[in-house]
Coordinates of C-alpha atoms in Angstrom, one line a residue:
X1 CA 5.0 -14.9 28.6
X2 CA 4.9 -11.9 27.2
X3 CA 8.7 -11.6 26.6
X4 CA 8.3 -14.9 24.6
X5 CA 5.2 -13.6 22.8
X6 CA 7.3 -10.4 22.0
X7 CA 10.2 -12.2 20.8
X8 CA 8.0 -14.6 18.7
X9 CA 6.4 -11.5 17.1
X10 CA 9.6 -9.7 16.4
X11 CA 11.6 -12.8 14.7
X12 CA 8.7 -14.6 12.6
X13 CA 7.2 -13.9 9.4
X14 CA 4.0 -14.4 11.0
X15 CA 4.6 -12.3 13.9
X16 CA 6.1 -9.5 11.9
X17 CA 2.9 -9.7 9.8
X18 CA 0.7 -9.6 13.0
X19 CA 2.3 -6.4 14.1
X20 CA 2.5 -5.0 10.8
X21 CA -1.2 -6.2 9.7
X22 CA -2.3 -4.8 12.9
X23 CA -0.8 -1.8 12.5
X24 CA -1.9 -1.4 9.0
X25 CA -5.8 -1.8 9.9
X26 CA -5.5 0.4 12.5
X27 CA -3.5 3.2 9.6
X28 CA -5.7 2.3 7.3
X29 CA -9.3 2.5 9.2
X30 CA -7.7 6.1 10.2
X31 CA -7.0 6.6 6.4
X32 CA -10.7 5.5 6.1
X33 CA -12.0 8.1 8.4
X34 CA -9.4 10.7 6.9
X35 CA -11.2 9.9 3.4
X36 CA -14.8 10.1 5.1
X37 CA -13.8 13.7 6.3
X38 CA -12.4 14.5 2.7
X39 CA -15.7 13.8 0.9
X40 CA -18.1 15.0 3.6
X41 CA -15.9 18.3 3.6
X42 CA -15.4 18.8 -0.1
X43 CA -17.5 16.1 -2.2
X44 CA -16.2 14.3 -5.2
X45 CA -15.4 17.8 -7.1
X46 CA -13.2 20.5 -7.9
X47 CA -11.5 20.6 -4.5
X48 CA -10.6 16.9 -4.0
X49 CA -9.7 16.9 -7.7
X50 CA -6.9 19.7 -7.0
X51 CA -5.7 18.0 -3.6
X52 CA -5.2 14.6 -5.2
X53 CA -3.7 16.0 -8.6
X54 CA -1.3 18.0 -6.6
X55 CA -0.1 15.0 -4.5
X56 CA 1.3 13.4 -7.9
X57 CA 4.2 15.8 -7.8
X58 CA 5.8 15.1 -4.4
X59 CA 4.9 11.5 -4.6
X60 CA 6.7 11.2 -7.9
X61 CA 10.0 12.8 -6.4
X62 CA 9.7 10.5 -3.3
X63 CA 9.0 7.2 -5.1
X64 CA 12.4 8.0 -7.3
X65 CA 14.6 9.4 -4.9
X66 CA 13.6 7.7 -1.5
X67 CA 11.5 4.6 -2.3
X68 CA 13.8 3.6 -5.0
X69 CA 16.8 3.2 -2.5
X70 CA 14.8 2.0 0.5
X71 CA 12.2 -0.5 -0.7
X72 CA 14.6 -2.7 -2.7
X73 CA 18.4 -2.2 -2.2
X74 CA 18.7 -1.1 1.3
X75 CA 17.4 -3.9 3.4
X76 CA 19.5 -6.6 2.0
X77 CA 22.8 -4.4 1.5
X78 CA 22.3 -3.2 5.4
X79 CA 21.9 -6.7 6.6
X80 CA 24.9 -7.8 4.9
X81 CA 27.2 -5.3 6.4
X82 CA 25.4 -4.9 9.6
X83 CA 26.0 -8.5 10.2
X84 CA 29.8 -8.3 9.8
X85 CA 30.3 -4.7 11.2
X86 CA 27.3 -3.0 12.8
X87 CA 29.3 0.5 12.5
X88 CA 29.9 -0.1 8.9
X89 CA 26.0 -0.8 8.6
X90 CA 25.4 2.4 10.7
X91 CA 27.9 4.5 8.6
X92 CA 26.0 3.2 5.5
X93 CA 22.7 4.3 6.8
X94 CA 23.8 7.5 7.9
X95 CA 25.6 8.6 4.4
X96 CA 22.4 7.4 2.8
X97 CA 20.1 9.6 5.2
X98 CA 22.3 12.8 4.1
X99 CA 22.4 11.9 0.3
X100 CA 18.8 11.6 -0.1
X101 CA 18.1 14.9 2.1
X102 CA 20.6 16.6 -0.1
X103 CA 18.8 15.3 -3.3
X104 CA 15.2 16.1 -1.9
X105 CA 16.5 19.6 -1.0
X106 CA 18.0 20.2 -4.3
X107 CA 14.7 18.9 -6.3
X108 CA 12.6 20.8 -4.1
X109 CA 14.3 24.2 -5.2
X110 CA 13.5 23.0 -9.0
X111 CA 9.9 22.4 -7.9
X112 CA 9.3 25.2 -5.9
X113 CA 10.4 27.8 -8.8
X114 CA 9.0 25.6 -11.4
X115 CA 5.7 24.4 -10.3
X116 CA 3.4 26.5 -12.7
X117 CA 5.4 24.8 -15.8
X118 CA 5.2 20.9 -14.3
X119 CA 1.3 21.4 -13.3
X120 CA -0.1 21.2 -16.9
X121 CA 1.5 17.7 -17.5
X122 CA -0.4 16.2 -14.1
X123 CA -3.7 17.8 -14.8
X124 CA -3.7 19.3 -18.6
X125 CA -7.8 19.3 -18.4
X126 CA -7.9 21.8 -15.3
X127 CA -9.1 25.3 -16.0
X128 CA -6.5 28.1 -15.2
X129 CA -8.0 28.7 -11.3
X130 CA -7.4 24.9 -10.7
X131 CA -3.9 24.9 -11.8
X132 CA -2.9 27.9 -9.4
X133 CA -4.3 26.2 -6.7
X134 CA -2.8 22.7 -7.6
X135 CA 0.7 24.7 -7.7
X136 CA 0.2 26.5 -4.3
X137 CA -0.7 23.0 -2.8
X138 CA 2.3 21.4 -4.2
X139 CA 4.8 24.0 -3.0
X140 CA 3.4 23.2 0.8
X141 CA 3.2 19.5 0.6
X142 CA 6.7 19.3 -0.8
X143 CA 7.8 20.5 2.9
X144 CA 6.6 16.8 4.0
X145 CA 8.8 14.9 1.7
X146 CA 11.9 16.0 3.4
X147 CA 10.6 14.7 6.7
X148 CA 9.7 11.6 4.8
X149 CA 13.1 10.9 3.1
X150 CA 14.5 10.7 6.9
X151 CA 11.7 8.9 8.0
X152 CA 12.2 6.1 5.6
X153 CA 16.0 5.7 6.1
X154 CA 14.6 5.0 9.7
X155 CA 12.3 2.8 8.8
X156 CA 14.7 0.9 6.6
X157 CA 16.8 0.4 9.9
X158 CA 14.1 -0.7 11.9
X159 CA 12.7 -3.2 8.9
X160 CA 16.0 -4.7 8.7
X161 CA 16.4 -5.6 12.1
X162 CA 12.8 -6.7 12.6
X163 CA 11.8 -3.9 15.1
X164 CA 8.6 -3.8 13.6
X165 CA 6.3 -1.7 16.1
X166 CA 7.6 2.0 15.9
X167 CA 8.2 1.0 12.0
X168 CA 4.5 0.1 11.7
X169 CA 2.8 2.8 14.0
X170 CA 4.6 5.5 11.6
X171 CA 1.6 5.6 8.9
X172 CA -0.7 5.8 11.7
X173 CA 0.6 8.9 13.0
X174 CA 0.9 10.0 9.3
X175 CA -2.9 9.6 8.9
X176 CA -3.3 11.3 12.2
X177 CA -1.5 14.5 11.1
X178 CA -4.0 14.6 7.7
X179 CA -6.9 14.2 9.8
X180 CA -5.8 17.2 12.5
X181 CA -5.4 19.0 8.9
X182 CA -8.9 18.4 7.7
X183 CA -10.7 18.9 11.5
X184 CA -8.5 21.6 12.6
X185 CA -6.9 23.4 9.6
X186 CA -9.3 23.5 7.1
X187 CA -11.7 25.6 8.8
X188 CA -9.2 28.2 9.6
X189 CA -7.2 28.5 6.3
X190 CA -9.2 26.4 3.6
X191 CA -7.4 23.9 1.6
X192 CA -3.9 24.9 2.3
X193 CA -4.7 23.8 6.1
X194 CA -5.2 20.5 4.5
X195 CA -1.7 20.5 2.9
X196 CA -0.4 21.7 6.3
X197 CA -1.6 18.7 7.8
X198 CA 0.2 16.4 5.2
X199 CA 3.4 18.3 6.4
X200 CA 2.4 17.8 10.2
X201 CA 1.5 13.9 9.1
X202 CA 5.1 13.5 7.7
X203 CA 7.0 15.2 10.7
X204 CA 4.7 12.7 13.0
X205 CA 5.9 9.9 10.8
X206 CA 9.9 10.6 11.8
X207 CA 9.3 11.6 15.2
X208 CA 7.4 8.3 16.3
X209 CA 10.4 6.0 14.8
X210 CA 13.3 7.9 16.8
X211 CA 13.6 6.4 20.0
X212 CA 13.1 2.9 18.7
X213 CA 16.0 3.6 16.1
X214 CA 18.3 4.9 18.9
X215 CA 17.9 2.0 21.1
X216 CA 19.4 -0.2 18.2
X217 CA 22.6 2.0 18.7
X218 CA 22.1 4.3 15.5
X219 CA 23.3 7.7 16.0
X220 CA 22.8 10.5 13.5
X221 CA 26.2 11.5 11.7
X222 CA 26.6 14.3 8.9
X223 CA 28.4 11.6 6.9
X224 CA 28.7 12.0 2.8
X225 CA 30.7 9.0 2.3
X226 CA 30.0 8.2 -1.3
X227 CA 33.3 5.9 -1.4
X228 CA 31.8 3.5 0.9
X229 CA 31.2 0.1 -0.8
X230 CA 27.6 -0.4 1.0
X231 CA 26.1 3.0 -0.4
X232 CA 27.5 2.3 -4.1
X233 CA 26.1 -1.3 -4.0
X234 CA 22.5 0.5 -2.9
X235 CA 23.2 3.1 -5.5
X236 CA 23.5 0.4 -8.1
X237 CA 21.0 -1.6 -7.0
X238 CA 18.6 1.1 -6.8
X239 CA 18.7 2.5 -10.2
X240 CA 16.8 0.0 -12.0
X241 CA 13.9 0.0 -9.0
X242 CA 14.0 4.0 -9.5
X243 CA 13.6 3.3 -12.8
X244 CA 10.3 0.9 -11.9
X245 CA 9.1 3.3 -9.6
X246 CA 9.5 6.3 -12.0
X247 CA 7.3 4.2 -14.6
X248 CA 4.6 3.6 -12.1
X249 CA 4.4 7.0 -11.0
X250 CA 4.2 8.2 -14.6
X251 CA 1.5 6.0 -15.2
X252 CA 0.0 7.6 -12.2
X253 CA 0.4 10.8 -13.5
X254 CA -1.1 9.6 -16.9
X255 CA -4.1 8.4 -15.4
X256 CA -4.5 11.9 -13.4
X257 CA -4.4 13.5 -16.6
X258 CA -6.5 11.6 -18.4
X259 CA -8.9 12.0 -15.7
X260 CA -8.6 15.7 -15.5
X261 CA -10.1 15.7 -19.0
X262 CA -13.3 13.9 -17.8
X263 CA -16.2 15.2 -16.0
X264 CA -15.4 17.1 -12.8
X265 CA -14.9 15.1 -10.0
X266 CA -13.5 12.2 -11.9
X267 CA -9.6 12.7 -10.2
X268 CA -11.6 12.4 -7.0
X269 CA -13.8 9.4 -7.8
X270 CA -10.7 7.3 -9.1
X271 CA -8.5 8.3 -5.9
X272 CA -11.1 7.5 -3.6
X273 CA -12.0 4.2 -5.2
X274 CA -8.4 3.3 -5.1
X275 CA -7.8 4.2 -1.7
X276 CA -10.5 1.9 -0.6
X277 CA -9.4 -0.9 -2.6
X278 CA -6.0 -0.4 -1.0
X279 CA -7.2 -1.2 2.3
X280 CA -7.1 -4.7 2.0
X281 CA -3.9 -4.6 -0.1
X282 CA -2.0 -3.2 2.5
X283 CA -3.2 -5.1 5.2
X284 CA -2.9 -8.6 3.8
X285 CA -0.5 -8.2 0.7
X286 CA 1.7 -5.7 2.0
X287 CA 2.1 -6.6 5.5
X288 CA 3.1 -10.1 4.5
X289 CA 5.3 -9.0 1.9
X290 CA 7.2 -6.8 4.3
X291 CA 7.5 -9.2 7.1
X292 CA 8.8 -12.0 4.7
X293 CA 11.6 -9.7 3.0
X294 CA 13.9 -10.0 5.7
X295 CA 13.7 -13.9 5.8
X296 CA 13.8 -13.9 1.8
X297 CA 16.8 -11.9 1.9
X298 CA 18.4 -14.0 4.6
X299 CA 17.7 -16.9 2.6
X300 CA 19.5 -15.4 -0.6
X301 CA 22.5 -14.8 1.8
X302 CA 22.9 -18.0 3.1
X303 CA 22.3 -19.7 -0.3
X304 CA 19.4 -21.6 1.2
X305 CA 16.9 -22.4 -1.8
X306 CA 14.6 -24.7 0.5
X307 CA 14.3 -21.9 3.2
X308 CA 13.1 -19.4 0.6
X309 CA 10.8 -21.9 -1.4
X310 CA 9.7 -22.7 2.1
X311 CA 8.6 -19.4 3.1
X312 CA 7.3 -17.9 0.1
X313 CA 5.1 -20.6 -0.6
X314 CA 3.7 -20.2 2.8
X315 CA 3.1 -16.0 2.5
X316 CA 1.7 -16.6 -1.4
X317 CA -0.7 -19.0 -0.1
X318 CA -1.6 -17.1 2.9
X319 CA -2.2 -13.9 0.9
X320 CA -4.8 -15.9 -1.5
X321 CA -6.5 -17.3 1.5
X322 CA -7.2 -13.8 2.9
X323 CA -7.5 -11.5 -0.5
X324 CA -9.8 -13.7 -2.9
X325 CA -12.6 -13.9 -0.4
X326 CA -12.3 -10.2 0.6
X327 CA -12.1 -9.8 -3.2
X328 CA -15.5 -11.2 -3.6
X329 CA -17.0 -9.0 -0.5
X330 CA -15.8 -5.8 -1.9
X331 CA -17.4 -6.6 -5.5
X332 CA -20.6 -7.8 -3.9
X333 CA -21.0 -4.8 -1.4
X334 CA -19.3 -2.3 -3.0
X335 CA -22.2 0.1 -2.9
X336 CA -22.7 -0.6 0.6
X337 CA -19.0 0.0 1.6
X338 CA -18.8 3.5 -0.3
X339 CA -21.9 4.5 1.5
X340 CA -21.0 3.7 4.8
X341 CA -17.4 4.9 4.6
X342 CA -17.7 7.9 2.3
X343 CA -21.4 8.9 2.1
X344 CA -21.8 11.9 4.5
X345 CA -21.7 15.7 4.2
X346 CA -21.4 16.6 0.3
X347 CA -20.8 13.4 -0.8
X348 CA -24.0 12.7 -2.6
X349 CA -25.8 9.6 -3.9
X350 CA -24.6 10.4 -7.5
X351 CA -21.1 10.3 -6.2
X352 CA -21.7 7.3 -4.0
X353 CA -22.8 5.3 -7.4
X354 CA -19.4 6.5 -9.5
X355 CA -17.1 5.5 -6.6
X356 CA -18.9 1.9 -6.0
X357 CA -18.8 1.2 -9.5
X358 CA -15.4 2.3 -9.9
X359 CA -14.3 0.0 -7.1
X360 CA -15.9 -3.1 -8.7
X361 CA -13.6 -2.6 -11.6
X362 CA -10.8 -2.4 -9.2
X363 CA -11.8 -5.6 -7.2
X364 CA -11.0 -7.6 -10.3
X365 CA -7.5 -7.7 -9.3
X366 CA -7.2 -7.4 -5.9
X367 CA -5.6 -10.8 -5.5
X368 CA -3.0 -9.7 -8.4
X369 CA -1.9 -6.2 -6.6
X370 CA -1.7 -8.3 -3.1
X371 CA 0.6 -10.7 -4.7
X372 CA 2.9 -8.0 -6.7
X373 CA 4.5 -7.1 -3.4
X374 CA 5.6 -10.4 -2.3
X375 CA 6.9 -11.4 -6.0
X376 CA 8.6 -8.1 -6.7
X377 CA 10.4 -8.7 -2.8
X378 CA 11.6 -12.1 -4.0
X379 CA 13.5 -10.5 -6.9
X380 CA 15.0 -7.8 -4.2
X381 CA 16.2 -10.6 -1.7
X382 CA 18.2 -11.9 -4.6
X383 CA 19.4 -8.3 -5.3
X384 CA 17.6 -8.5 -8.7
X385 CA 16.0 -5.5 -9.3
X386 CA 15.9 -5.6 -13.4
X387 CA 12.9 -7.9 -13.7
X388 CA 10.5 -6.2 -11.7
X389 CA 11.3 -2.8 -13.6
X390 CA 11.1 -4.7 -16.9
X391 CA 7.8 -5.8 -16.3
X392 CA 6.1 -2.6 -14.7
X393 CA 6.9 -0.8 -17.6
X394 CA 5.0 -3.4 -20.0
X395 CA 2.3 -3.1 -17.4
X396 CA 2.4 0.6 -17.5
X397 CA 2.5 0.8 -21.5
X398 CA -0.7 -1.7 -21.1
X399 CA -2.4 0.5 -18.8
X400 CA -2.1 3.5 -20.5
X401 CA -3.1 2.1 -23.9
X402 CA -6.1 0.6 -22.0
X403 CA -6.8 3.6 -20.3
X404 CA -7.0 5.8 -23.6
X405 CA -9.1 3.1 -25.3
X406 CA -11.3 2.2 -22.2
X407 CA -12.4 5.7 -21.7
X408 CA -14.2 6.4 -24.4
X409 CA -16.5 4.0 -23.6
X410 CA -16.9 3.8 -19.9
X411 CA -15.7 7.1 -18.7
X412 CA -13.6 6.9 -15.2
X413 CA -14.5 3.1 -15.0
X414 CA -12.3 2.3 -17.9
X415 CA -9.5 3.8 -16.3
X416 CA -10.1 1.1 -13.3
X417 CA -10.2 -1.3 -15.9
X418 CA -7.1 -0.7 -17.4
X419 CA -5.2 -0.5 -14.1
X420 CA -6.5 -3.9 -12.9
X421 CA -5.9 -5.6 -16.3
X422 CA -2.5 -4.5 -16.4
X423 CA -1.7 -5.4 -12.7
X424 CA -3.1 -9.1 -13.7
X425 CA -0.3 -8.7 -16.3
X426 CA 2.3 -7.5 -14.1
X427 CA 1.2 -10.2 -11.4
X428 CA 1.3 -13.2 -14.0
X429 CA 4.8 -12.1 -15.6
X430 CA 6.6 -11.7 -12.1
X431 CA 5.4 -15.3 -11.3
X432 CA 6.7 -17.0 -14.6
X433 CA 9.8 -14.8 -14.3
X434 CA 10.5 -16.0 -10.7
X435 CA 9.8 -19.7 -11.8
X436 CA 12.2 -19.2 -14.5
X437 CA 15.1 -17.8 -12.0
X438 CA 14.2 -20.2 -8.9
X439 CA 12.5 -23.4 -10.2
X440 CA 10.0 -25.3 -8.2
X441 CA 8.0 -22.9 -5.8
X442 CA 6.0 -25.4 -4.5
X443 CA 3.9 -25.3 -7.7
X444 CA 1.2 -28.1 -6.6
X445 CA 0.8 -27.3 -3.2
X446 CA -0.3 -23.6 -4.6
X447 CA -2.4 -24.5 -7.3
X448 CA -4.1 -27.2 -5.1
X449 CA -4.5 -24.2 -2.2
X450 CA -5.7 -21.9 -4.8
X451 CA -8.2 -23.8 -6.6
X452 CA -9.8 -24.8 -3.0
X453 CA -9.8 -21.2 -2.0
X454 CA -12.0 -20.0 -5.1
X455 CA -14.0 -22.4 -4.7
X456 CA -15.0 -21.8 -1.5
X457 CA -15.0 -17.9 -2.0
X458 CA -17.4 -18.7 -4.4
X459 CA -19.8 -20.4 -2.1
X460 CA -19.2 -17.5 0.3
X461 CA -20.4 -15.0 -2.3
X462 CA -23.6 -16.9 -2.7
X463 CA -24.2 -16.9 0.7
X464 CA -23.6 -13.0 0.9
X465 CA -25.8 -12.2 -2.0
X466 CA -28.9 -14.4 -0.6
X467 CA -28.3 -12.6 3.2
X468 CA -27.9 -9.0 1.3
X469 CA -31.5 -9.5 -0.2
X470 CA -33.1 -11.4 2.9
X471 CA -31.6 -8.5 5.1
X472 CA -32.7 -5.7 3.0
X473 CA -36.7 -5.8 3.5
X474 CA -36.3 -6.0 7.4
X475 CA -34.0 -2.8 7.6
X476 CA -34.7 0.7 6.7
X477 CA -32.1 1.0 3.5
X478 CA -32.5 5.0 3.6
X479 CA -30.4 5.1 6.8
X480 CA -26.7 4.4 7.8
X481 CA -28.0 1.7 10.3
X482 CA -30.1 0.0 8.0
X483 CA -27.0 -0.3 5.3
X484 CA -24.6 -1.1 8.1
X485 CA -26.7 -4.1 9.3
X486 CA -27.3 -5.3 5.6
X487 CA -23.2 -5.1 5.3
X488 CA -22.4 -6.7 8.2
X489 CA -24.8 -9.1 8.8
X490 CA -24.2 -10.4 4.9
X491 CA -20.7 -10.2 5.1
X492 CA -20.2 -12.0 8.7
X493 CA -22.6 -15.0 7.6
X494 CA -20.7 -15.0 4.4
X495 CA -17.2 -15.1 6.5
X496 CA -18.4 -17.7 8.8
X497 CA -19.2 -20.2 6.3
X498 CA -15.9 -19.8 4.2
X499 CA -13.8 -20.3 7.6
X500 CA -16.0 -23.7 8.6
X501 CA -15.5 -24.8 5.0
X502 CA -12.0 -24.0 5.3
X503 CA -11.8 -25.9 8.8
X504 CA -13.3 -28.5 7.0
X505 CA -11.1 -28.6 4.1
X506 CA -8.2 -28.6 6.3
X507 CA -6.6 -25.2 5.3
X508 CA -3.1 -24.6 6.9
X509 CA -4.1 -21.2 7.7
X510 CA -7.4 -22.3 9.7
X511 CA -5.2 -25.0 11.7
X512 CA -2.3 -22.4 12.2
X513 CA -5.0 -20.2 14.0
X514 CA -6.5 -22.4 16.2
X515 CA -3.2 -23.7 17.4
X516 CA -2.3 -20.1 18.3
X517 CA -5.3 -19.9 20.3
X518 CA -5.0 -23.0 22.1
X519 CA -1.6 -22.3 22.7
X520 CA -2.7 -18.6 24.1
X521 CA -5.3 -20.3 26.7
X522 CA -2.8 -22.6 28.0
X523 CA -0.2 -19.7 28.7
X524 CA -3.1 -17.5 30.3
X525 CA -4.8 -20.3 32.6
X526 CA -2.0 -22.3 33.2

């Protein structure tokens, strides 16, 4: 029985999504604990401004060099060669790993010696003391990128071969490393201890995956074979994606730069709200996109359009079924969510209100941000990395223009509003262009499901809002327990109504869950 369950988890989109989604939930819960510890230790002020700004430079390098190759090009190309000749597939992986590490090392030398010149580009509004501290953190945290480079190649191999468990545990280890830094190293070394925690997390991200990748037959070799056809193909495919990720990172840097010119703590508020809103995106959108990518790639290899459309439609509708009601919950309970997760220590009521309102503007585009990964990976599966890049450039330009305009009226809230509007445009353009490239995408079924999901989610929202006001007078809203009871009571009441109505409307997702529970019960008690 357990072997059958394990096989299904390892070989189906939904099974992979369950593994990845469960790990994403655990990782994101640890991420929320990490954010709570950061907020309570430092508050939304100068120190967190510096920490989040320092992250942007290593992130920029990592996204351009590593994710550019791995997120779009590695999986389909590795699978193409591995299916023909496993040794050739592993030669490609080894060569890519070493090339990436060498590139990261070379860029790292430049970053180390010229950090002081780079920081003003990221945080023009910081004073000299904050700029010096930011540069110091960048030099430490960049060490983690070297581990991440190797780790993500290993992740790419495991992802391609649908070995989801270790691949999914890696982000959990990363968060544990940062939490260790906050709890154990910050009291001893101050903010530098936090940076060393980031490095420790990156190291653990790699180590946890090594046993699993060795079981696939992979062995590390010191190869730099630029002439391999697979390596050349990855290089060719990664350029547009690297450009697209570069655009995204430039976008983040511009947002950070604008935020650094606003009130103290604006960089921290934007990032804290952004990290909170990314929890449901990663659990629902990213997990389903990651688990569907190998199947999309396989459909392209087989030239099986019907298979692609079937799995795309299922994935698209499942994401909407999960994320639209989540968006309503986040919008209606944003202040309670922020207070429960971040409201401790040095994170005061003013910080709570600023972060909650920013989170509210993010919630507008939660569904769009959750759909972008699966839409983009549909193009990557067809080995078309240009279209998502062009669309991301359009989105970035709109985001920057919107940010510059909206901050004049709404401060840090304007950054979140501009980000949301740009994400909506990004998602719509991706969907239109995919429709042009593929043709019929099971359109009518998707439209019908979407309209029903919106209707049920609005009814759920009315229930949540009513319960919120009914519960508030019955509890002490000045205490954690009171806020917790109001939040969980209204949220659970709304979700029960949503799921019951979904069952009445015979949603495929509810029927699928019921079938899984019945089958599990039969196997356990037979």
